[in-house]
Each structure stands twice: as C-alpha cells, then as structure tokens.
Coordinates of C-alpha atoms and ligand atoms in Angstrom, one line a residue:
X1 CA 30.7 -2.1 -1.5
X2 CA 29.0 -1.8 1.9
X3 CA 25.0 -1.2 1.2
X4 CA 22.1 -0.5 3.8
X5 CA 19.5 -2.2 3.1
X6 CA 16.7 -0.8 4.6
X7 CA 13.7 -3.5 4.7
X8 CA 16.0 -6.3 3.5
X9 CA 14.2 -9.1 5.3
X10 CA 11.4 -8.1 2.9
X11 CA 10.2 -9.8 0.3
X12 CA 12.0 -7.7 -2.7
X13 CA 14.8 -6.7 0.3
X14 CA 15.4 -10.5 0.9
X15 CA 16.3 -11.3 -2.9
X16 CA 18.1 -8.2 -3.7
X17 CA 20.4 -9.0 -0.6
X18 CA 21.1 -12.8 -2.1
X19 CA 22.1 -11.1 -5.0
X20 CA 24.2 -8.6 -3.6
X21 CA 26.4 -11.1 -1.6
X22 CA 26.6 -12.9 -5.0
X23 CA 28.1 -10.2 -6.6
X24 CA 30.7 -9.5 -3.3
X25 CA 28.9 -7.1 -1.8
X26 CA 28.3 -6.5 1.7
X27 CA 24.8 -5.8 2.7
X28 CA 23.6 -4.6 6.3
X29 CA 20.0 -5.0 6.4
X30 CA 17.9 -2.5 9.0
X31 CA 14.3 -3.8 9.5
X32 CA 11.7 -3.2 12.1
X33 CA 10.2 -6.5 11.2
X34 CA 6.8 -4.9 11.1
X35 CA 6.1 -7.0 7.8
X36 CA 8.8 -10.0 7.5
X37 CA 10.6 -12.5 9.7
X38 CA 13.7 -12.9 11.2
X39 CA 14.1 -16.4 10.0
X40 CA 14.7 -14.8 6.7
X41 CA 18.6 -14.7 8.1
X42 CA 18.7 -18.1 8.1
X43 CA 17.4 -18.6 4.7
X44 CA 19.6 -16.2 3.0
X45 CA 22.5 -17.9 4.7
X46 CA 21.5 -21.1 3.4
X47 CA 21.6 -19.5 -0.3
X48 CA 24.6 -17.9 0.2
X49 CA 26.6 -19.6 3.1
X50 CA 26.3 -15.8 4.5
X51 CA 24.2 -14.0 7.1
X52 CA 24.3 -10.6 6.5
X53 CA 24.4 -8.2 9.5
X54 CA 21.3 -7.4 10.9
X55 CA 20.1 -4.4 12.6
X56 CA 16.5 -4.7 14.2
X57 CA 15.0 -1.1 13.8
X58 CA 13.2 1.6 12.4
X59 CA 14.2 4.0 9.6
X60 CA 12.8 6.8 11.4
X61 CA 15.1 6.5 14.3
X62 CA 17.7 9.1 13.2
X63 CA 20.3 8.5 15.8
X64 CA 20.5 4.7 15.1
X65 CA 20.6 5.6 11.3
X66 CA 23.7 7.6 12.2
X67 CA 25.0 5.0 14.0
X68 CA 24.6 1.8 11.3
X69 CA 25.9 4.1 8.8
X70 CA 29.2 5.3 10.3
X71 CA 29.9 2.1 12.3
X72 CA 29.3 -0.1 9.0
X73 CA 31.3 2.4 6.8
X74 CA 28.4 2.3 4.4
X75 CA 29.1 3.4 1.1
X76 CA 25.3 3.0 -0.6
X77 CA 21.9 3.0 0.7
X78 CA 19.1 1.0 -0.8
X79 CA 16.0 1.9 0.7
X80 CA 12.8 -1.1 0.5
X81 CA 11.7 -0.6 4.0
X82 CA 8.1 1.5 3.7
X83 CA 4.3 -0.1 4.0
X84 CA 2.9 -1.3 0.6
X85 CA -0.9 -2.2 1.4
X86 CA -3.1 0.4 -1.3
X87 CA -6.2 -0.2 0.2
X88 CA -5.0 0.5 4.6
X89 CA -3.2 3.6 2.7
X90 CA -6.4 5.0 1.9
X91 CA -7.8 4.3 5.6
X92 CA -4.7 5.4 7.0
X93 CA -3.2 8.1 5.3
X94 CA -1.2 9.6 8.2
X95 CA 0.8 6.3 9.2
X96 CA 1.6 5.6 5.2
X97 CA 2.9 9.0 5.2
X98 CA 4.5 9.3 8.1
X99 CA 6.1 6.1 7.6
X100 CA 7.2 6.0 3.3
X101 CA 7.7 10.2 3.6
X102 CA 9.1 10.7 6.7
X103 CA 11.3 7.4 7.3
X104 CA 12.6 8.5 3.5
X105 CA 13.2 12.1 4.7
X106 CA 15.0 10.7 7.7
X107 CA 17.0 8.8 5.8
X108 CA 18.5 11.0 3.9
X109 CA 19.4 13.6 6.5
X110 CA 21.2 10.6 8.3
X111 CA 22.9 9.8 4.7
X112 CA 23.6 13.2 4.5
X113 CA 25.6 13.7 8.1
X114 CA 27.2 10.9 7.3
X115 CA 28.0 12.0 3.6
X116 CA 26.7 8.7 2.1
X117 CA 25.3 10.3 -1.0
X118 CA 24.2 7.2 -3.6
X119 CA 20.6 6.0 -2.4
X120 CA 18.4 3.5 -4.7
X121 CA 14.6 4.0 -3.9
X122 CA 11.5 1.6 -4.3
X123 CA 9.3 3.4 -6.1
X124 CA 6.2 1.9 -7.9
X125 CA 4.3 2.0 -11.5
X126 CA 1.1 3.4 -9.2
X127 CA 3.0 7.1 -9.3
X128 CA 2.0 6.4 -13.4
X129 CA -1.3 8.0 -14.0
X130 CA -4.0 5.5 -15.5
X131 CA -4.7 8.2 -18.3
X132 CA -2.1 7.3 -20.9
X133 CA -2.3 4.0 -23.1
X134 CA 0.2 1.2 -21.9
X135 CA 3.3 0.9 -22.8
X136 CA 3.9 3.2 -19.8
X137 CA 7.6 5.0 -20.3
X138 CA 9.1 6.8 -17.6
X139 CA 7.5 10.1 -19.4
X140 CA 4.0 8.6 -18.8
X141 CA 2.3 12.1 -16.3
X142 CA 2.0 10.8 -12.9
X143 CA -1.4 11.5 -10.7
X144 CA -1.2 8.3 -7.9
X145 CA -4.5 7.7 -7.1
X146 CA -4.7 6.6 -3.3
X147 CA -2.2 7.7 -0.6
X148 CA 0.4 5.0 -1.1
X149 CA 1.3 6.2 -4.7
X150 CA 1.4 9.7 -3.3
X151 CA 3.9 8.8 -0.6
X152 CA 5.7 6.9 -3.2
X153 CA 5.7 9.9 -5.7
X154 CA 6.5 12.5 -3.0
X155 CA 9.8 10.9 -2.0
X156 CA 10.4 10.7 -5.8
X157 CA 10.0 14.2 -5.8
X158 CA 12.5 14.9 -2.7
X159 CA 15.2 12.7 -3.9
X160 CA 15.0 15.0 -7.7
X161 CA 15.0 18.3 -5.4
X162 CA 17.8 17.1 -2.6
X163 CA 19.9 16.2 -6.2
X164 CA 19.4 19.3 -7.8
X165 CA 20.6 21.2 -4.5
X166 CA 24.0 19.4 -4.4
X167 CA 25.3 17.5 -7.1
X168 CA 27.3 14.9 -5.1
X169 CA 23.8 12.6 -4.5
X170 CA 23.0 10.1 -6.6
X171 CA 19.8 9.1 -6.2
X172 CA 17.8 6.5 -8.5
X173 CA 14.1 6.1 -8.6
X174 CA 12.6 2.4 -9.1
X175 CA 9.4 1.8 -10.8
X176 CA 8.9 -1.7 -9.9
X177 CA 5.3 -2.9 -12.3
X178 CA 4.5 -6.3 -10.6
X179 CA 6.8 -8.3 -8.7
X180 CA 6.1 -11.7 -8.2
X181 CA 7.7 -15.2 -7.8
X182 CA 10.2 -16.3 -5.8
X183 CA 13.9 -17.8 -5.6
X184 CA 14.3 -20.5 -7.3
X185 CA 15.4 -22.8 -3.8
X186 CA 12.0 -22.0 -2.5
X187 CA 13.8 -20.6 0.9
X188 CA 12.4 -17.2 0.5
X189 CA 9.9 -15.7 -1.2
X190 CA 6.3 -13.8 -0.6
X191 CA 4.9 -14.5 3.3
X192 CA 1.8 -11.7 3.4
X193 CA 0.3 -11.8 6.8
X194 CA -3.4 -12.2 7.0
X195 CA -6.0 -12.3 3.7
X196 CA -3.3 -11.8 0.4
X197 CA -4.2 -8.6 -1.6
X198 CA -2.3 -9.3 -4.5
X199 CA -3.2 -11.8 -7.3
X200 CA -0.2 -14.1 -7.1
X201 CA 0.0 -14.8 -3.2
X202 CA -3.5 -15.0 -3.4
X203 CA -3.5 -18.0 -6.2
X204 CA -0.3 -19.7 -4.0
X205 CA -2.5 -20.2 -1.5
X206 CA -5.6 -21.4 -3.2
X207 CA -3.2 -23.6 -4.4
X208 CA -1.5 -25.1 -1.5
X209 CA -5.5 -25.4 0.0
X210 CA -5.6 -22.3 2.0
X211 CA -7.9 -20.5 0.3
X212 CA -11.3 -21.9 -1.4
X213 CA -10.8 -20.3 -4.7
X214 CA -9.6 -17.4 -6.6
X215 CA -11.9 -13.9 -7.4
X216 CA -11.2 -12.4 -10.3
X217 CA -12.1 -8.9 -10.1
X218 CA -14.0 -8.1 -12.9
X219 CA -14.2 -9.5 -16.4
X220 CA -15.8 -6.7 -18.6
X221 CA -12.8 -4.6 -18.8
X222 CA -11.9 -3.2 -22.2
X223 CA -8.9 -5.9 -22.9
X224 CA -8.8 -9.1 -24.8
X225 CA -10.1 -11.8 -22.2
X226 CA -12.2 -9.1 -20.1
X227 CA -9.8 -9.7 -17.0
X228 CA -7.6 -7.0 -15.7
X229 CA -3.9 -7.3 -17.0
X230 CA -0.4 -6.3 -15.6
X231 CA 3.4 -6.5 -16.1
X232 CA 4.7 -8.9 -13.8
X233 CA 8.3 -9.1 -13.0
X234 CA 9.9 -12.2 -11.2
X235 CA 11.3 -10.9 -8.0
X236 CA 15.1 -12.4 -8.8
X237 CA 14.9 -10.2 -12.3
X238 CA 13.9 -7.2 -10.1
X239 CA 16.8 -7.6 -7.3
X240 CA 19.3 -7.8 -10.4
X241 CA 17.7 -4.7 -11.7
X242 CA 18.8 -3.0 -8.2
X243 CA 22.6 -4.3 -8.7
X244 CA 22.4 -3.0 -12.6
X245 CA 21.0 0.2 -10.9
X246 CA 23.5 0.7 -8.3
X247 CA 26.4 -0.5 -10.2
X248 CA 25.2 2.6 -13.1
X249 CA 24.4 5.5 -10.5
X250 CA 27.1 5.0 -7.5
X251 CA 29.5 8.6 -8.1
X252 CA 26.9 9.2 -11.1
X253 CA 25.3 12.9 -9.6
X254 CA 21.6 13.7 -10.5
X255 CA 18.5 11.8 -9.9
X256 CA 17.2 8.4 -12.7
X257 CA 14.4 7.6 -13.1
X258 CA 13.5 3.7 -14.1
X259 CA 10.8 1.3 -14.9
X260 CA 11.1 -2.3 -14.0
X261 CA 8.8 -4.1 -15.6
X262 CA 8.8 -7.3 -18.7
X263 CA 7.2 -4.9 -21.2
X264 CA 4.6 -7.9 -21.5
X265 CA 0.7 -7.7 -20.5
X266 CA -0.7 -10.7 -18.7
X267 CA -4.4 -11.3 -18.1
X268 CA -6.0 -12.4 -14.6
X269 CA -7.2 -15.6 -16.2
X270 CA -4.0 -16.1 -18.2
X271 CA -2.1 -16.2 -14.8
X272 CA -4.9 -18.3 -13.3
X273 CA -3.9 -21.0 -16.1
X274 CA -0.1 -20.3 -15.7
X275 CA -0.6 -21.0 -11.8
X276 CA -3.1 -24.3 -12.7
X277 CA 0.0 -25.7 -14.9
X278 CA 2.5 -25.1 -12.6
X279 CA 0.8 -26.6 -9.7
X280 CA -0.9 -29.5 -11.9
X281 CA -4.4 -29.1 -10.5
X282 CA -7.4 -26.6 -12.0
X283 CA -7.7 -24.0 -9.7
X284 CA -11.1 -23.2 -9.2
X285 CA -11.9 -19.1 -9.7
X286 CA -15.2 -17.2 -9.5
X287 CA -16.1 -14.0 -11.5
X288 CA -16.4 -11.0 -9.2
X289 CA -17.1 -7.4 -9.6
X290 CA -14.3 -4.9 -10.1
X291 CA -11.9 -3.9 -7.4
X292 CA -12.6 -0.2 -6.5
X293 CA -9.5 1.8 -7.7
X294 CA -8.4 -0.7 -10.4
X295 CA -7.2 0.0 -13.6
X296 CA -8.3 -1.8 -16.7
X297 CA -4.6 -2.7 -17.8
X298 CA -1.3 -1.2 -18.3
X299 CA 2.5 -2.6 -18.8
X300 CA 5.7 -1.2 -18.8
X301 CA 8.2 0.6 -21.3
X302 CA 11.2 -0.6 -20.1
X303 CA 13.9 0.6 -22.9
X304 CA 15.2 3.2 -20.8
X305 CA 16.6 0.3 -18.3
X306 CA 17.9 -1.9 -20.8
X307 CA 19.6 0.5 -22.8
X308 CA 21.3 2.6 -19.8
X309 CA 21.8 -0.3 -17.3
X310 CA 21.6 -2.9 -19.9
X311 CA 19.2 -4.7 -18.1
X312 CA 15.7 -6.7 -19.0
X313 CA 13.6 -9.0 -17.2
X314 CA 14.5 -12.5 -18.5
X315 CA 11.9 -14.9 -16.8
X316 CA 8.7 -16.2 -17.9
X317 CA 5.2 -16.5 -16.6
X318 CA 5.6 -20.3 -16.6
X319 CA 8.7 -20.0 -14.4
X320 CA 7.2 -17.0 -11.9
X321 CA 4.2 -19.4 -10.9
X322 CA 6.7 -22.7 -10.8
X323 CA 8.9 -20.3 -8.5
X324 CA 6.2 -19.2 -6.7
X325 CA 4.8 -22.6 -6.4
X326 CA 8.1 -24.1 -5.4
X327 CA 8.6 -21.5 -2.8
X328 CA 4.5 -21.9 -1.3
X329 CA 4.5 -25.5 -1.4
X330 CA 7.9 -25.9 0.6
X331 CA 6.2 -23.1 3.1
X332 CA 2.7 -23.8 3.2
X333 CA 2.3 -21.5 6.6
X334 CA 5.1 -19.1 4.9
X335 CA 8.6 -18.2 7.3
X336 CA 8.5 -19.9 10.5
Ligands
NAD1 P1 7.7 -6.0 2.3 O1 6.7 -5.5 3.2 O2 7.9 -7.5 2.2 O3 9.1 -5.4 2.8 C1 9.2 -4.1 3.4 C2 10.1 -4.3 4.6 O4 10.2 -3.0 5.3 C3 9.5 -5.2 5.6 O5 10.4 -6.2 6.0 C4 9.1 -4.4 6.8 O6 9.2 -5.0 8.1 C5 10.1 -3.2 6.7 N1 9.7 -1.9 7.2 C6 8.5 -1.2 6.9 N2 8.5 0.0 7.5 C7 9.7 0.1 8.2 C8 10.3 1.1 8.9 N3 9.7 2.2 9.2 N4 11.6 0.9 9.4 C9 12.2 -0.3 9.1 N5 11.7 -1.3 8.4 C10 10.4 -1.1 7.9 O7 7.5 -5.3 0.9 P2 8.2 -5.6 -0.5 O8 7.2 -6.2 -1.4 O9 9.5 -6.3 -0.3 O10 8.4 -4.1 -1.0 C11 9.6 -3.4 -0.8 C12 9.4 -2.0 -1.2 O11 9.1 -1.9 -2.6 C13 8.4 -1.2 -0.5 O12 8.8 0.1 -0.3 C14 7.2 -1.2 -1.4 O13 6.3 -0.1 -1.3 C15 7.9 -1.2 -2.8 N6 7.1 -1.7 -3.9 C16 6.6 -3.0 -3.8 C17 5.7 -3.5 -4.8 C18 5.1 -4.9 -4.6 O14 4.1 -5.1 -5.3 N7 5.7 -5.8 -3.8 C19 5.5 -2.8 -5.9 C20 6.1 -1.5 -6.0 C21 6.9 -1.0 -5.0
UFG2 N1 -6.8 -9.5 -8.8 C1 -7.9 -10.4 -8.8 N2 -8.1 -11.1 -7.6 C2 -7.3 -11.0 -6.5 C3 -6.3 -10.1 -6.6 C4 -6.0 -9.4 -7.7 O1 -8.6 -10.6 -9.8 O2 -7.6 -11.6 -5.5 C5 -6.5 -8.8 -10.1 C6 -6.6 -7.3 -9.9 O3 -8.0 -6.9 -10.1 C7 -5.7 -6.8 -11.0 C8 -4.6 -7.9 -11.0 O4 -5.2 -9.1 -10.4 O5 -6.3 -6.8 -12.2 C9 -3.4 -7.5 -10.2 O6 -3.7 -7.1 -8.9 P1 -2.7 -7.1 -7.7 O7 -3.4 -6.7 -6.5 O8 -1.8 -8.3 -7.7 O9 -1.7 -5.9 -8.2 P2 -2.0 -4.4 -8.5 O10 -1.7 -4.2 -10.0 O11 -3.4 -4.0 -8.1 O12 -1.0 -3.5 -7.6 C10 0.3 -4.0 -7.4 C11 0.7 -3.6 -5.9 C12 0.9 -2.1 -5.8 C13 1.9 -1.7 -6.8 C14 1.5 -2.1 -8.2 C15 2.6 -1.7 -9.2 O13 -0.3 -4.0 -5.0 O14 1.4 -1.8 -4.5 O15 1.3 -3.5 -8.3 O16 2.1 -1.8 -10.5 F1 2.1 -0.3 -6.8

C-alpha cells in the first residue's frame, strides 16, 4: 500500500513510517519541518535500508496535496502533522486552529478530489473529559479543556460527519494516552526544541546533564503517591497500533473510534525511579505546585483496540525509559 504520511519526520510520524516499510509498505512523508529534522531521512534509512520519499510542505497547501496524492498513487492517508504544545494552544488559539482544523479540512478535500477515502487521524486522550473515573473507554463524554483538545475533537467530529455523508470514507480516530520512549537503535526518538513540556523528555535530559533536576508538579493529588499519574504508551507500540488500524479500516466505511493506551496508571515519582534505574544515577527532583490545567490521574480502556484490531501495548515502563535513555544518551543535543 502507498500511505501519506503527513508529519512523518515527527516523533510518532518517524516510528510509524519504520514500521510501515517493515510491513512492505510504501510511505511518502509530507512535512513542513516546522517541529522535526530532515536528518530523520537518514535515520530511518539506517533502520530500514530505506529512505522514504519526502515531500517538504504544508498540509494546508491544497494544490501540492493534490499533486503528492495523484503523482504517488496514494491509496491511504495517515495524518500526524498538526501542533501539539497545550499550553501555546491556549495563547494561540487561532494558529492551533487554523493549523490542526484547517490543514485536516484541507486534507480531506484534497483526499477527496483525488478519491483517496481511508484516512487514520492523531487524535488525543485530552478530547476525554476529566469528569469520569479512569479507566477512560472510548464512551468516556468529551469536553477538551484548552484549545488543542478542541482542535483535536473538532476534526474528530468532521471526519464522523464527512463519513456519514458518503459511505466510501473510512476514517479512524486515534486516542493516543501518553507516548513516550523511543526505537530501540536510539536513531530516532523525541527531539523537543527549547524547555521540554512533557514529563519524559524533560527527565532525558536531566539525565543526560541538561537540565538541573526534575519538578514534579504537585504531590497532593487524590492518588496513591500524591503525584499525578498517566497511561504511557512506548512510541513503537503506538506506530503498530497505526498498522493494526489501517490494516482493520482500509475499504471498511464509517468512522472508529480508538484508544491507545497500556490500560496501566503510572505515577510522576514512579517514572522518576523507572528513569533513575535505567540511567543508573538518582535523578534529583523537587516538589512543585500543580500545573494549571492538570488532571489528577486518568488511564486508558483499551479493550475496544485489542479486541477489534487485536492489538495491546506490550512494553514496559522499565523498557520506555531504557529506550528513551538509549535514544537521549546516543543524541545528547537530539537530530543533528
Ligand atoms: P511532532 O511535532 O513530533 O510531529 C508533528 C509533525 O508535523 C512535525 O514533524 C511537524 O513539523 C509537522 N507539521 C506540523 N504542522 C504541519 C503542517 N501544517 N504541515 C506539514 N507538517 C506539519 O509531534 P508528535 O508527537 O509526533 O505528534 C504527532 C501527532 O499526534 C500530532 O497531531 C499530535 O497532536 C498528536 N498527539 C501527540 C501526542 C503526544 O503526546 N506526542 C499525544 C496525543 C496526540
Ligand atoms: N509533569 C511533571 N513535571 C514535568 C512535566 C510533567 O511533574 O516537568 C507531570 C504532569 O504534571 C503530569 C505528568 O507529569 O502529571 C504527565 O505530564 P505530561 O506533560 O508529560 O503529559 P500530559 O498528560 O500533561 O499531556 C500529554 C500531552 C498532551 C496529550 C496528552 C494525552 O502533552 O498533548 O498527553 O493524554 F494530549
């Protein structure tokens, strides 16, 4: 099968496409390189012993979407590329929307002319509301909270609409909980520019002497060591979830809907001691207040994956931070 992959030199984008020339598949990445490095190319091709075409751009250039897809005789779309930082999204609304909403909407009238009609979407566990109690199944109501669950939720909502109208799309919805880790080489893996938001980057580079020491953001949350806890996925369990995914919905009409997640709750301190073992030093944390917009604790309800695409995250903690710490400690400064 020929695939767009939109975002592939990514971090998630990057490890899907590995996977996807594993399995025989042909993936032509589109990227604007707004967040990732070309030299990504190089390290998939090391993996692999292929470099998949590349086509430097943006998804809301309809003309050149029109172009990649006909030229490339593309017969699925996976879509990654879209911004991903919670806390700019609330600053700036208008560029997450115009960016994750309209680069989706473009997409799809592109896929449309072109009458490519399976698309696989990145959605995220922050469309969940935080009112129900974890496990969180795909039923869970959803009320985002900030501006990049809402972008995330109203592309959801397009893709459930455009399928309804004609019955030839098939359109699957991601719920990625918390990816993390890295391929097992170290080649590629997480390269955030700037101060890391997220917990795991953020411990990487504490632990490869970038960073002085780890905040914890809060410890007198309502679960069993205070600290807030999550569902993290290892990124290489996640890109096979997007081959089990594509493999179920391609000629399959209507839109799915699933969560990608372990089904298992991990605490900020339990990771911090995960990371300290896998990087054999103590890494040195302080207690901080809560992170506005947090919630307490939630983890997925993954049944509907594994029993429809017959799929389950199969990696531990232990080996996400070994991955991670493989990948960090190979790339102190991240992709050249
Ligand atoms: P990433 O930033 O590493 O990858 C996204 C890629 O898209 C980047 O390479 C970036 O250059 C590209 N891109 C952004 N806007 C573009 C545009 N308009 N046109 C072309 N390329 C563009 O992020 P990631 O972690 O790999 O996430 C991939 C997708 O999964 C995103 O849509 C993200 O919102 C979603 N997601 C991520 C997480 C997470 O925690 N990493 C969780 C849930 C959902
Ligand atoms: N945390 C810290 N210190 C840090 C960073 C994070 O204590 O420096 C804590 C947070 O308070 C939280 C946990 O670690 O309890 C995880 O935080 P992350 O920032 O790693 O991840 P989030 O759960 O906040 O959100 C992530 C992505 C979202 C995505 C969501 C999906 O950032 O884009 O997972 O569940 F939607």
């Amino acid at each position: 099968m020929r695939i767009l992959v939109t975002g592939g030199t990514g971090y998630i984008g990057s490890h899907t496409c590995v996977q996807l020339i594993e399995k025989g598949w042909q993936p032509v990445i589109i990227d604007s390189l707004v967040n990732s490095k070309i030299s990504v190319l190089d390290r998939i091709h090391q993996i692999t012993g292929t470099r998949p075409a590349f086509i430097e751009g943006d998804v809301r250039d309809a003309g050149l979407l029109q172009k990649v897809l006909t030229e490339h005789a593309i017969e699925a779309v996976i879509h990654f590329a879209g911004l991903k930082a919670v806390g700019e999204s609330v600053s700036m609304p208008l560029k997450y929307y115009d960016n994750n909403v309209h680069g989706s909407l473009v997409l799809m009238k592109a896929m449309k002319q072109c009458h490519v009609k399976t698309l696989v979407f990145s959605s995220s566990a922050t469309v969940y509301g935080d009112s129900s109690e974890p496990p969180w199944s795909e039923h869970v109501p959803t009320s985002p909270t900030n501006p990049y669950g809402q972008s995330k939720l109203m592309v959801d909502q397009i893709m459930a609409d455009a399928s309804i109208s004609d019955t030839a799309w098939s359109m699957t919805s991601l719920r990625y909980f918390n990816p993390v880790g890295a391929h097992p080489s170290g080649l590629i893996g997480e390269d955030p520019q700037g101060i890391p938001n997220n917990l795991m980057p953020f411990l990487a580079q504490v632990a490869v002497g970038r960073r002085e020491a780890l905040q914890v953001f809060g410890n007198d949350y309502p679960t069993p060591d205070g600290t807030g806890v999550r569902d993290y996925i290892h990124v290489t369990d996640l890109a096979s979830g997007h081959i089990a995914a594509l493999s179920y919905a391609h000629g399959r009409s209507g839109h799915h809907v699933f969560n990608l997640g372990s089904g298992q709750g991990i605490s900020v301190l339990q990771m911090q001691r995960a990371f300290s073992k896998a990087c054999g030093r103590d890494l040195p944390f302080v207690l901080s207040p809560r992170r506005a917009g947090d919630v307490a604790a939630y983890w997925a309800d993954p049944q509907r994956a594994q029993s429809t695409l017959n799929w389950q995250a199969k990696k531990s903690i232990d080996d996400m931070c070994q991955d991670t710490w493989r990948w960090q400690s190979q790339n102190p400064s991240g992709y050249p």
